[in-house]
Structures are given as structure tokens and as C-alpha cells.
XYZ file of C-alpha atoms in Angstrom:
569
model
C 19.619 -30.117 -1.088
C 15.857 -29.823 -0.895
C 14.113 -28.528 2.249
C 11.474 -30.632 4.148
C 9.102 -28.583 2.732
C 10.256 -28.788 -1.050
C 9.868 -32.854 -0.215
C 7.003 -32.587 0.973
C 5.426 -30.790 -1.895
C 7.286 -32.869 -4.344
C 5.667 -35.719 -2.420
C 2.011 -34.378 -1.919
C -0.719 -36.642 -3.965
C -1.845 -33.741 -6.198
C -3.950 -36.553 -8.153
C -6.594 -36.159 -5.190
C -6.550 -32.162 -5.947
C -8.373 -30.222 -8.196
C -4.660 -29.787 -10.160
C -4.438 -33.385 -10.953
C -1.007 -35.650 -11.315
C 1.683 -33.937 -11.939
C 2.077 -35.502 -15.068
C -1.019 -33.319 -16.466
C 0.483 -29.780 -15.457
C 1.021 -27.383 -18.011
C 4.742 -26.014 -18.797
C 3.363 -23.005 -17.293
C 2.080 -24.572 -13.937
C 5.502 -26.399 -13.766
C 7.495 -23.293 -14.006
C 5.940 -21.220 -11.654
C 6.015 -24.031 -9.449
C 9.396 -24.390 -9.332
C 9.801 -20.050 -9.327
C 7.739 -20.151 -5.897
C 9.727 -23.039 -4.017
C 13.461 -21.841 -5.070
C 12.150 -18.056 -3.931
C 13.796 -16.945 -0.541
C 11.067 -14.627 -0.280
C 7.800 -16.095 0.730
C 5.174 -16.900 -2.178
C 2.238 -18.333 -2.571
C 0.538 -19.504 -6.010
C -3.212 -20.068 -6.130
C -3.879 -22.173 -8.878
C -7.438 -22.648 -11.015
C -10.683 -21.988 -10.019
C -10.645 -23.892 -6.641
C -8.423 -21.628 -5.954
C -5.293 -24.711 -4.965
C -2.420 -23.351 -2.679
C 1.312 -23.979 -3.160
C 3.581 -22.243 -1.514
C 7.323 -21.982 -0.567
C 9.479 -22.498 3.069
C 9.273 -18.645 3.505
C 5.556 -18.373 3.381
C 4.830 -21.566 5.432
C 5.841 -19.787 8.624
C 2.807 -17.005 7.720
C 0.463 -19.493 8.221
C 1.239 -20.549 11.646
C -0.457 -23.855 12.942
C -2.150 -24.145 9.410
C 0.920 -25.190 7.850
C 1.863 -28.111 6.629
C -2.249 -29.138 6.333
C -2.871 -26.027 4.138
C -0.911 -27.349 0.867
C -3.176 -28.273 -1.599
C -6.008 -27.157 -0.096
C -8.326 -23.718 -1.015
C -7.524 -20.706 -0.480
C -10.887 -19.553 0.480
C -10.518 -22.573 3.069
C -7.428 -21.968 4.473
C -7.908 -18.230 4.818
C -11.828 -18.238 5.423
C -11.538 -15.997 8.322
C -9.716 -13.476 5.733
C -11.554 -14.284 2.624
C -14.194 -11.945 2.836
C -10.910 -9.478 2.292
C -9.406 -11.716 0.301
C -12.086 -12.227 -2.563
C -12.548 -9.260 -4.161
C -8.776 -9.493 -5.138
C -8.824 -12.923 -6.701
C -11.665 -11.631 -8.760
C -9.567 -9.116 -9.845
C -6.421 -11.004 -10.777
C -8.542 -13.436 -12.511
C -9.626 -10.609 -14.563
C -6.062 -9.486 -15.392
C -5.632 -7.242 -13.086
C -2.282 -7.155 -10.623
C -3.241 -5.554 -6.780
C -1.391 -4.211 -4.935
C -1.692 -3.823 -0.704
C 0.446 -2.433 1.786
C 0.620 -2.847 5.673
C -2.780 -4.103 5.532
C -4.733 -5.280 8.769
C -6.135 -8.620 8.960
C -7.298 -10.222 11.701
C -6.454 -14.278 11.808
C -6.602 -16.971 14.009
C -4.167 -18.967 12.224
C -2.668 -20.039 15.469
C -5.888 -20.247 17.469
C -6.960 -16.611 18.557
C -7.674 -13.112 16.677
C -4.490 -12.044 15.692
C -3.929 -8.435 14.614
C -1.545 -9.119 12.158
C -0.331 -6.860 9.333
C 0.938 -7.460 5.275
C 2.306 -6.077 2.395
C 1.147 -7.950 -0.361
C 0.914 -8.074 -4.387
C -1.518 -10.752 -6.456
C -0.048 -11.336 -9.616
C -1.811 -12.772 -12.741
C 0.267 -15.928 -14.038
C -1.287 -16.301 -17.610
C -1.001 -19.528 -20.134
C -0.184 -18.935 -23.413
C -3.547 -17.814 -25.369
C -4.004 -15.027 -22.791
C -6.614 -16.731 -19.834
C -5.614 -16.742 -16.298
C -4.776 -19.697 -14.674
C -3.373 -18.681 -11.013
C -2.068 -16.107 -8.826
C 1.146 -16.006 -7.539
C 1.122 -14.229 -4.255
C 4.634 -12.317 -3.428
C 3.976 -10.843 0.774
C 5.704 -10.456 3.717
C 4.548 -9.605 6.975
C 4.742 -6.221 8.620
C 2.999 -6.849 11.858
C 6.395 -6.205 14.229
C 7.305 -2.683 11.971
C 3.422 -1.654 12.230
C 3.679 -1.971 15.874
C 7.099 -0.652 16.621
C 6.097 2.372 15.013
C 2.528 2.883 16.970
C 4.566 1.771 19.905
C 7.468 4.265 19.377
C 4.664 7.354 18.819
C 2.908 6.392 22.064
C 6.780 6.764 24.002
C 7.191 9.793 22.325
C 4.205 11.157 24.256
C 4.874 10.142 27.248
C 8.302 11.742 26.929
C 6.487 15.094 26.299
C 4.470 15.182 28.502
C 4.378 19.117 30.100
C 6.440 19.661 33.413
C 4.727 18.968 36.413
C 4.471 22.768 38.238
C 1.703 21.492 40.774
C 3.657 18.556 42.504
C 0.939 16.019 42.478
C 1.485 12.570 41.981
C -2.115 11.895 41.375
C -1.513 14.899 38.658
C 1.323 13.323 37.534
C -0.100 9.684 37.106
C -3.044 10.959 34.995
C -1.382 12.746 32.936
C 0.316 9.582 31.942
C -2.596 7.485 31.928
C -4.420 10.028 29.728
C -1.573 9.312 27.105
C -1.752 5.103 27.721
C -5.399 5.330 27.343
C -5.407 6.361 23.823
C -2.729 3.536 23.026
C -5.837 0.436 24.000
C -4.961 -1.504 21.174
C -1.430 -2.067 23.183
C -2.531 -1.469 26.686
C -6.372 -2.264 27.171
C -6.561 -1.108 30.716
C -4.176 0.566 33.038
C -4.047 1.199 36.866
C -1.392 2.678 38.797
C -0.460 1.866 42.324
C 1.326 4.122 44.672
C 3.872 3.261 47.775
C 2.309 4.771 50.862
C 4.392 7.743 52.534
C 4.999 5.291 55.177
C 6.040 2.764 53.047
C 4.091 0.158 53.957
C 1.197 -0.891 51.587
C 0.032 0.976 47.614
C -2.793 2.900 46.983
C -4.500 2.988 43.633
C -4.179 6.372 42.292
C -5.464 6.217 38.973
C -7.117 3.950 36.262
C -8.148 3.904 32.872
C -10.088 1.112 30.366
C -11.800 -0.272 33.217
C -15.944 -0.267 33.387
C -16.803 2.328 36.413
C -20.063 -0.172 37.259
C -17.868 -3.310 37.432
C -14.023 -1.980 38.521
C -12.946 -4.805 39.988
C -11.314 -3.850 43.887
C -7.869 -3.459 44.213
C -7.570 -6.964 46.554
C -7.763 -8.747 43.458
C -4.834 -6.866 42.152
C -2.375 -5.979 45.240
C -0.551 -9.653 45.634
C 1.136 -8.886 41.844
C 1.199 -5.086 43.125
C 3.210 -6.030 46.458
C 5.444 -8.187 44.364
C 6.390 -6.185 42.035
C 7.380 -3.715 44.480
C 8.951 -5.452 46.565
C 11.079 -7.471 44.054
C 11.618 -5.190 41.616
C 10.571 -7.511 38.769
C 7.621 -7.924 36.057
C 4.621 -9.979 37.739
C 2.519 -11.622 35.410
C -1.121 -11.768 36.062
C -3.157 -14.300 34.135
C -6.771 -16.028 33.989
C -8.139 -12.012 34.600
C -11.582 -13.307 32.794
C -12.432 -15.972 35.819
C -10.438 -13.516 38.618
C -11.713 -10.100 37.662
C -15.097 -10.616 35.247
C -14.999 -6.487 35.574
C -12.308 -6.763 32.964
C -14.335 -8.905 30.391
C -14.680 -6.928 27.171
C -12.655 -4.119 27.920
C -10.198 -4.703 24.726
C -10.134 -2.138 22.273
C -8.070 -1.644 19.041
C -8.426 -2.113 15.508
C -9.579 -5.696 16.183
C -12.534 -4.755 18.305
C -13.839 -5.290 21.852
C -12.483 -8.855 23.675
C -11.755 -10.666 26.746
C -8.686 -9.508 28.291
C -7.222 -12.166 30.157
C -3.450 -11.207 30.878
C -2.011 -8.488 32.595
C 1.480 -7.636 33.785
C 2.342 -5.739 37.558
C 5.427 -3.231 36.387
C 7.259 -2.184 39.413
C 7.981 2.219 38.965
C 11.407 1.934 39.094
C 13.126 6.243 39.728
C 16.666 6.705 39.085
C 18.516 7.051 42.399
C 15.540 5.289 44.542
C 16.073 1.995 46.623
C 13.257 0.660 46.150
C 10.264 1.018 43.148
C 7.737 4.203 44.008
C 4.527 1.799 43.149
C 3.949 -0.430 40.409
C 1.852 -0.033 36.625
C -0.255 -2.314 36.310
C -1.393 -2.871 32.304
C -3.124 -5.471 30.633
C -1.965 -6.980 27.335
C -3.818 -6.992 24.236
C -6.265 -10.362 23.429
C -4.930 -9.970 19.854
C -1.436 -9.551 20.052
C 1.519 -11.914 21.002
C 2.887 -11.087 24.122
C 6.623 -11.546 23.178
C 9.601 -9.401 24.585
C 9.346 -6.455 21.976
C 5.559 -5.944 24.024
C 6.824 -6.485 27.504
C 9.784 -4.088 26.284
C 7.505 -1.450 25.561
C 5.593 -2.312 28.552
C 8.704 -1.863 31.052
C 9.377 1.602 28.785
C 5.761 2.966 29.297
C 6.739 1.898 33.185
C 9.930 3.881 32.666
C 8.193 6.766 31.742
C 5.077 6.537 34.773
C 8.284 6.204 37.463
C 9.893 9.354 35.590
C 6.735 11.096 36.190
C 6.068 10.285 39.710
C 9.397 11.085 40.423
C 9.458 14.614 39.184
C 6.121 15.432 41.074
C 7.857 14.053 43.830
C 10.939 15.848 43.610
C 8.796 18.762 43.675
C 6.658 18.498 46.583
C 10.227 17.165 48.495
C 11.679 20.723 47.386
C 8.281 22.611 48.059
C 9.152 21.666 51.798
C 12.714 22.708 51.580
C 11.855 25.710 50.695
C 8.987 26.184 53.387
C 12.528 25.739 55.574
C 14.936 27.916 53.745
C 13.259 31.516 53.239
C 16.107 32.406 51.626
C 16.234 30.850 48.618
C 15.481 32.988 45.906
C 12.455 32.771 43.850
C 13.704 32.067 40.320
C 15.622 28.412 42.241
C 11.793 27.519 44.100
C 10.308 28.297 40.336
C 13.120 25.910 39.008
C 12.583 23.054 41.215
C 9.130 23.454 40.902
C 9.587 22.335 37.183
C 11.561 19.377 37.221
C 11.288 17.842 33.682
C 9.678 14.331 33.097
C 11.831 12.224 32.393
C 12.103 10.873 28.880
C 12.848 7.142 28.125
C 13.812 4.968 24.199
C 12.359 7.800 23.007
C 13.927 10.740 21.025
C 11.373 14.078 21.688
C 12.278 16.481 23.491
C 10.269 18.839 25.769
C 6.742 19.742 24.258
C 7.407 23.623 24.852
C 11.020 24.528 23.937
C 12.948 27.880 26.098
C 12.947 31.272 22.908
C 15.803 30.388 21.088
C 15.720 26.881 20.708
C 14.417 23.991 17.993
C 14.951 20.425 17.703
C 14.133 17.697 15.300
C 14.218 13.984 14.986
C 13.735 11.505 12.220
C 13.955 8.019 11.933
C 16.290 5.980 9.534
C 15.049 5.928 6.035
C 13.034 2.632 5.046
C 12.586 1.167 8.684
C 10.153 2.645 10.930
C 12.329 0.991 13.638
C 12.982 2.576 16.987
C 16.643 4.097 17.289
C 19.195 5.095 19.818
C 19.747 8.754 18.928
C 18.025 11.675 21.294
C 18.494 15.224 22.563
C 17.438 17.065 25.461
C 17.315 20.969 26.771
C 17.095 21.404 30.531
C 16.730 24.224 32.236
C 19.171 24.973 35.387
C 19.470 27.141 37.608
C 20.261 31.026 37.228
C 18.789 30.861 33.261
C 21.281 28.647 32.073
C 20.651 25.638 29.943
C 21.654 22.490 29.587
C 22.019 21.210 25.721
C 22.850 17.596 25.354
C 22.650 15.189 21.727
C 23.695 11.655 21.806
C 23.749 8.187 19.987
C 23.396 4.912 21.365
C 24.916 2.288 19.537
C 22.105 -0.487 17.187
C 18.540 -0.082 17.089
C 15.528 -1.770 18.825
C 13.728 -1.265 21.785
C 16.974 -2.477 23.541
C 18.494 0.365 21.856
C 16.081 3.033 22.779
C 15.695 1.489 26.715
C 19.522 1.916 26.795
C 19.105 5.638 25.483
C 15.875 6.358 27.678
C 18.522 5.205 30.847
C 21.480 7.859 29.621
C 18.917 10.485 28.801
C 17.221 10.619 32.383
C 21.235 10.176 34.280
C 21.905 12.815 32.142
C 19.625 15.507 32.754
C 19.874 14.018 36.420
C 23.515 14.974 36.835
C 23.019 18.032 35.195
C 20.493 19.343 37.673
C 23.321 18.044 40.374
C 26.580 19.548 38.452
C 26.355 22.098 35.924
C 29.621 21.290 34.601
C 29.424 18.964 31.264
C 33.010 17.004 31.867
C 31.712 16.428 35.359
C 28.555 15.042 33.884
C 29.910 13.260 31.300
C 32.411 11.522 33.519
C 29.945 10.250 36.122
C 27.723 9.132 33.278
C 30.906 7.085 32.328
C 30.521 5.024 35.658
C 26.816 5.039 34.614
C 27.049 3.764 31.438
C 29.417 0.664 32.573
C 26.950 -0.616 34.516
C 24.197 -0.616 31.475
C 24.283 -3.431 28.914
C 24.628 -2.296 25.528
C 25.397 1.475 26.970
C 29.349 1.533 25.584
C 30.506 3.301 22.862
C 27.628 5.847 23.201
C 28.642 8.840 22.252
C 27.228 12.508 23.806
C 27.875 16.082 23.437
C 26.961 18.144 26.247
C 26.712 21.737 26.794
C 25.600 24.600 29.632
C 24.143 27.668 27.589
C 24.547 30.906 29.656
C 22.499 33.182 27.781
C 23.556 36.412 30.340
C 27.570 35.454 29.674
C 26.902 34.490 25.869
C 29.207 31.699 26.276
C 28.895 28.028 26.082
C 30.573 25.592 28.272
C 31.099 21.493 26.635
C 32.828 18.364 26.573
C 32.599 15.518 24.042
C 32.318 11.777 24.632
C 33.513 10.662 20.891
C 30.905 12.992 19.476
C 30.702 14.521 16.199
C 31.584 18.523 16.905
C 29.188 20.790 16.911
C 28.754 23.789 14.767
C 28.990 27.460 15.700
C 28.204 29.856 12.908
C 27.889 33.700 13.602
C 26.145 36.138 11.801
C 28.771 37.515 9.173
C 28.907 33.828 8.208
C 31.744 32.264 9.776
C 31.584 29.176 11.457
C 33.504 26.673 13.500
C 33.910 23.311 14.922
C 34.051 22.818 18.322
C 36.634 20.324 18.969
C 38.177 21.242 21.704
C 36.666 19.186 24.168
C 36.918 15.554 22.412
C 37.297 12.508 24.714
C 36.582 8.687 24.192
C 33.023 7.711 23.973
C 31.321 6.422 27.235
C 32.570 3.302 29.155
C 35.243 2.532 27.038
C 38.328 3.074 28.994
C 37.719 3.615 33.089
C 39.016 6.675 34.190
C 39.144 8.389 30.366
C 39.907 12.153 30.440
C 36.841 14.436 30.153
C 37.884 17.510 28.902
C 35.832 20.738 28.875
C 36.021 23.887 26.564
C 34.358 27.042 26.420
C 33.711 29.383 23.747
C 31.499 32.573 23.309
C 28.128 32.951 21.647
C 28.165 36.127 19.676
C 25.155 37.906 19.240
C 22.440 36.368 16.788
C 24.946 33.460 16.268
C 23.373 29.914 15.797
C 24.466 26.705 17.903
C 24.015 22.976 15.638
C 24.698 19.966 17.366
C 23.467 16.797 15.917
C 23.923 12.866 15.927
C 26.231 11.126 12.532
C 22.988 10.456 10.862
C 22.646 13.954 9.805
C 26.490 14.322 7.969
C 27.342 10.257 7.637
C 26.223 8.544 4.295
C 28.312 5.962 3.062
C 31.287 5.622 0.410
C 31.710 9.522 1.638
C 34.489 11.135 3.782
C 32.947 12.463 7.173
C 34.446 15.689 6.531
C 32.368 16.026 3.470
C 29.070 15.362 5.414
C 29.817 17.705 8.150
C 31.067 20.377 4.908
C 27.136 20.199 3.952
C 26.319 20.380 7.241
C 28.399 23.655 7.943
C 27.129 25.041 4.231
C 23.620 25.182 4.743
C 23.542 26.370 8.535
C 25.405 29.375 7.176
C 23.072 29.850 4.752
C 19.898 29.884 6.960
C 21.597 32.076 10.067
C 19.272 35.003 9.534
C 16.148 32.402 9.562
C 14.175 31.509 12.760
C 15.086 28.209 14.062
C 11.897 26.365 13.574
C 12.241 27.570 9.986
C 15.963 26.567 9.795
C 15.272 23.333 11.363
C 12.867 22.601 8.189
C 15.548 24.123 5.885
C 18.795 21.614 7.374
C 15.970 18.541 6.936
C 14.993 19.459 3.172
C 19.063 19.699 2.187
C 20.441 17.464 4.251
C 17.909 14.622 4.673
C 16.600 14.621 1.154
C 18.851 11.669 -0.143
C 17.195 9.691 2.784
C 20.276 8.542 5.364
C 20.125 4.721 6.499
C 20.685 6.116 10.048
C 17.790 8.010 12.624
C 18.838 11.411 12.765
C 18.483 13.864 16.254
C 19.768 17.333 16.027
C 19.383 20.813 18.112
C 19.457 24.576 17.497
C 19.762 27.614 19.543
C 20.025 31.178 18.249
C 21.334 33.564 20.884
C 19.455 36.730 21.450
C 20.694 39.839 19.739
């Protein structure tokens, strides 16, 4: 049955074209004709020297409110605001010459503003017989969502790593993470945070980036989507910023260039184990982009990460006092609670500045640049001891990586609270019930006590983890093995402990790393087992790049997290 489309190019007067009635077409014209419309894949073919477009169902929705009106008309028409791009490639198709472009930025307004939009594109020659060049067929699809995932994903990333706050400052702590949102203007143009007052009544600006010092606009035109976020806990749209707040005008930046921004969101700073939100983020949204829910996703991550932040230096100042009031407390606990981590979100990195002894890695699923659910994290506790947790969050997405950014931070949360990994893993049980898309994650967690050589864990459906000591032997740690999270209320958590010999070296690591398919796990985690026996004498940043090179090199369909530590001796 033929599509809409197919009828209406079936249908289209082509006598009143520079192609002429149908009848006239060469065999050739016919055939590709009919190659473009049965193609799934979206095609284009730019006919003769007027360069005459026909193209398929899958290609129409490229063109956005162009289509249906740009069948049968130029190319150089259609795309004019792309030509200048566009031409130097015809010429050299029409010279016999295929190109050949990938992920390339152009900016259209096919559906009525600048749109930084990105392709991956080849111009074909499509030759009559004699040898001259008659057309182009156009093969594309659009990579606009992957290009920004992945600039998306590196900016989250940063703002997970950012350094620990040891000063206590919120102000400290805000800048920090405006310092990292700043260089990500092609996503967030401008940025202000708002603070809750000690009191609680009222927010105070405490930082600001993107906006012109001369012209800032004052924070009364901003608090009434400031106090509502706050006090509702929900995104606050802010639109019509060009006529509200004229400081604003021109303050986009990006690949696109300067623009009007006219649309910002209030993000309420929402802490784990907080009542209410601690302020609100206020960020304005790119002129040139769609604002769709992968962008407000990111948004409400970037959010995630701010509240994290604040948090922490509050946490810190909160113990500072305590400890003012308890002289005896010993230093190295003070030091420690000084040094809360920041908190970090959908994103895999770990800290910036690993403890001796440790080295971690991450890598995304081969072919896709899209975010996943796998992550790690070290944390230190108390008395020298470390927490060591890897886990996988079932899918991939933002979703995905908001669900992991919410396990990671209860995690290291509960650890701080109970040093105990079944404890922790069975109040992040309860946790992960109450998070859609949270069950069937699966997390190994560990306490490292360097002093003791021994390692305490407990396994929520994990893959074990892989001790291997010096002379070469090595083991699975299984004993510990329990459901994954939230599937069955009330599941067992079991916990194990085993020693750390001397020089021995600690894997544990997410399926992507030992899973491949039509393959036995057993074989995976064989490999796996094989080469971290191999490279026990090696440090373990150079071991990290040695389990990558063997075991990543047939490039795994799944994002891959995994952690080392090498115990002193």
C-alpha cells in the first residue's frame, strides 16, 4: 500500500518542473526514483541542473515545516539558508565525485528559528549511461539528539568531579558548579543560583554566570519562578525573558552564535534527605535548540548535581559546629566530615583525585554515544576505610542515568551512615522501590580496610568480583550474592568477608566488561580473570589501560564501569 507521501509524488505535476512529464524520464531517472521512495532510510535525489528534489517518507520529516511544499522544488531553494554549505558539494558530485560528511553542524530554520541541528550525510553521483551526471542521490540521517547527548553527558561528568568541598562554603560550592555550566553556553546560556535563607524565609542570589555585568537584570524579575520552585518542588518555566529582562538579550552562545534568549526554566535544588529544596537553579535554554524532555532532563540533572553540591558544603559547615561542641572528636573524623564528596548524578566518573591504590574507568557502549546506567564510586569513611561500590541500572537514556545518579548519591549516603555493605544495600532496597525504573539494578558494594587487609561485601545480583594475589591466584567472590534491588521486599542481604593479601589486586566491574553475546558468562568473566592475573605486578592506572586494550577491543554493545585497588605491600 503506498504512503501519502508516495501518492503524493506519484501525483505531483512534474510537467510544470524542470524534469518534465513523467513520460519523458529516462530509465535511469525512473529507477532511482522508485530506489529513493521504497528506501526506509531517508533519501533525497537532486535531479539536473536546477537542482529538482525528490525525496522519500523518511527524509520528509528532516525538513520540518518545509515539507510537503519542498517536492519538486530546488535544492538551493529549499535549503538556501544551508546552501552556501551545501554548494561546493553538488559541484563536486556533478564532477564525479562521491562526499562524504559526518555529524556535521548546520544551522536551519526549517521550522521557523536557527536550529543547531546536526547530519551524517553522503552525495552520491547517479550517472546515465554514456558517463555524464544527471543527479545526486542524497543517503543522511540526522544526528542532532546523539551530538547532544554526548556534549550533554561530558558536561555531567564534570559536575560529578568536581573536587570535595574542604572550605564549607556554599557560595564556594555554587561557583564551582557554575564555573563548569558556564563553559556548557551552547546548552545553558546563562545561569543563576538562588539560595534558601538560614531562616528559611526568602533566596538570595549567590552566584551567576552568562549574564552582562552592565545590564544584570535584579533578582525581582526572577524570584516569583524562584519562590515557586521552592516552594513546590517543581520545574517553573520562565518565558518572554527578551520583553521582561532586556539584560538577557544577546547573551546566547554556542556553535550557532550570539541570540536572544527568551526562555528560561526555575529548577528547585532538591538534597537527598531534605524536606524541602535548598534554593532553586535558575538556567536559560538555548535560542537554537528544541526544548524537549531529553533538555529539561539534563536540565533537572545539572540541578541534581548544584543541590549535591550545596549539600555537601552544607553538611560541612553543620559538622564544623558539631565539632566546635564535641572537643573530643578526633581529628582524622573533623578532617573526614570536612570532605564530604559531591554528589554525583546520570553520570559514571568518579572522584577527580582517586585515594593511592585505586583506578577506575568507564566507557560507553560501542556505536552509540548514548548515556548509560552503569557507575562506580570510592568513598572515603571514617578510620581510613573505604567504601568501593560498581553498579548497573537497567536501559539507557537520560532516564537511565537520572535513575543511576539517585542510587549513586543514597549510596554513598548510607555508607557515610552504616559502614556495613548488606546494611546499605538493604536500605537502598526500600530506596530503590520508590524510584521508577530503579528495579533490577544490580550493585556490588564493599568497605576496604586497608590497616585489617580485609574486605567486607554483599551483592545485589552482581557479577562477582575478582581477587587475584600476587603468586597469581585468583578468586570469585561469591559469597555474598542476593537478588538485585527492589525485586522481592524483604530479600536477604548477605555479607562476606575475605582478606586482601599483600600487593593483591581487587576488580569489580559492571557485565559490559565480560558479557558479549552468543558467549557463556563464564567465558567472559575467564578473560576477565586471565588478563588481571597477568597485569598484577603493573600499577593500576597502567592495568586499567591493559584490561581496556584486551577486553574492550572487540567493542561490547554495552557501557562498561569497572574499579581497581592494589593493596599496599
Amino acid at each position: 500500500m503506498r504512503s501519502e507521501h508516495q501518492r503524493a509524488v506519484l501525483e505531483h505535476d512534474w510537467a510544470a518542473t524542470a524534469l518534465g512529464d513523467v513520460e519523458t524520464w529516462s530509465p535511469t531517472l525512473f529507477a532511482t526514483v522508485g530506489t529513493c521512495l521504497n528506501s526506509r532510510f531517508p533519501m533525497l535525489l537532486i535531479w539536473g541542473p536546477d537542482l529538482v528534489m525528490v525525496y522519500n517518507d523518511a527524509y520528509a520529516p528532516l525538513l520540518g515545516a518545509r515539507h510537503p511544499e519542498a517536492l519538486g522544488r530546488s535544492l538551493s531553494d529549499v535549503w538556501a539558508d544551508i546552501w552556501p554549505t551545501l554548494r561546493g558539494m553538488v559541484e563536486q558530485v556533478h564532477g564525479g565525485e562521491a562526499t562524504f560528511s559526518e555529524d556535521l553542524l548546520l544551522v536551519t530554520s526549517r521550522d521557523g528559528f536557527e536550529e543547531e541541528t546536526y547530519f551524517t550525510f553522503s552525495f552520491s553521483p547517479v550517472v546515465e549511461p554514456g558517463g555524464h551526471v544527471a543527479g545526486i542521490l542524497d543517503t543522511v540521517v540526522e544526528t542532532t539528539s546523539r551530538v547532544l547527548a554526548a556534549r550533554r553527558m561530558s558536561v555531567l561528568q564534570q559536575l560529578g568531579s568536581l573536587p570535595r568541598s574542604v572550605h564549607g562554603s556554599t557560595e564556594a560550592a555554587c561557583a564551582a558548579a557554575l564555573e563548569v555550566l558556564a563553559s556548557a553556553r551552547a546548552d545553558c546560556p546563562f545561569g543563576l543560583v538562588h539560595l534558601v535563607e538560614d531562616d528559611g524565609h526568602g533566596a538570595r542570589r549567590t552566584g551567576a554566570f552568562g549574564l552582562d555585568p552592565g545590564r544584570s537584570p535584579s533578582d525581582d524579575a526572577l524570584q516569583a519562578a524562584v519562590r515557586q520552585a521552592v516552594a513546590t518542588g517543581a520545574v517553573v518555566p520562565i518565558g518572554d525573558l527578551g520583553a521582561r529582562l532586556p539584560g538577557l538579550t544577546g547573551t546566547g552562545a554556542g556553535p550557532v552564535g550570539p541570540a536572544a534568549v527568551d526562555t528560561a526554566f526555575a529548577l528547585p535544588l532538591t538534597a537527598a534527605g531534605r524536606d524541602r529544596p535548598v534554593g532553586a537553579l535558575v538556567l536559560g535554554a538555548s535560542p537554537h535548540l528544541r526544548v524537549d524532555a531529553e533538555y529539561l532532563t539534563f536540565l533537572e540533572l545539572a540541578a541534581g548535581q548544584v543541590a549535591a553540591a550545596v549539600a555537601d558544603a552544607q553538611a560541612v559547615l553543620a559538622e564544623r559546629r558539631r565539632a566546635a561542641e564535641r572537643a573530643e572528636l578526633d581529628h582524622s573524623r573533623a578532617q573526614f566530615f570536612t570532605e564530604v564528596a559531591v554528589t554525583l548524578q546520570r553520570a559514571v566518573l568518579g572522584p577527580t583525585v582517586l585515594p593511592a591504590g585505586f583506578s577506575v574507568h568507564y566507557e560507553p557502549a560501542a556505536g552509540t554515544l548514548e548515556v548509560g546506567g552503569d557507575w562506580y564510586d570510592v568513598v572515603d569513611l571514617p578510620g581510613g576505610l573505604f567504601g568501593v561500590v560498581v553498579g548497573d541500572v537497567v536501559g539507557r537514556g537520560l532516564d537511565a542515568a537520572a535513575v543511576m545518579g539517585q542510587l549513586r548519591s543514597a549510596g554513598r549516603a548510607l555508607l557515610l551512615e552504616s559502614r556495613s555493605p548488606a546494611h546499605v544495600l538493604s536500605a537502598l532496597d526500600r530506596f530503590a522501590a520508590l524510584v521508577p525504573g530503579a528495579t533490577c539494578s544490580t550493585v556490588f558494594c564493599g568497605v576496604v580496610d586497608p590497616s585489617a587487609a580485609t574486605l567486607r561485601y554483599s551483592s545485589a545480583g552482581h557479577p562477582p568480583a575478582i581477587l587475584a594475589d600476587e603468586q597469581g591466584r585468583a578468586e570469585l567472590l561469591e559469597g555474598a550474592r542476593g537478588l538485585p534491588l527492589a525485586v522481592l521486599e524483604g530479600a536477604d542481604r548477605p555479607e562476606a568477608r575475605v582478606s586482601l593479601p599483600p600487593g593483591s589486586t581487587l576488580l569489580l566491574y559492571t557485565d559490559g566488561l565480560v558479557e558479549r553475546r552468543e558467549e557463556a558468562l563464564d567465558e567472559g568473566i575467564g578473560r576477565a580473570v586471565t588478563a588481571l592475573v597477568a597485569g598484577r605486578h603493573l600499577a593500576t592506572d597502567v592495568l586499567s589501560d591493559l584490561l581496556t586494550d584486551q577486553l574492550l577491543a572487540d567493542a561490547p554493545d554495552d557501557d562498561v564501569a569497572f574499579l581497581l585497588y592494589r593493596t599496599p605491600g
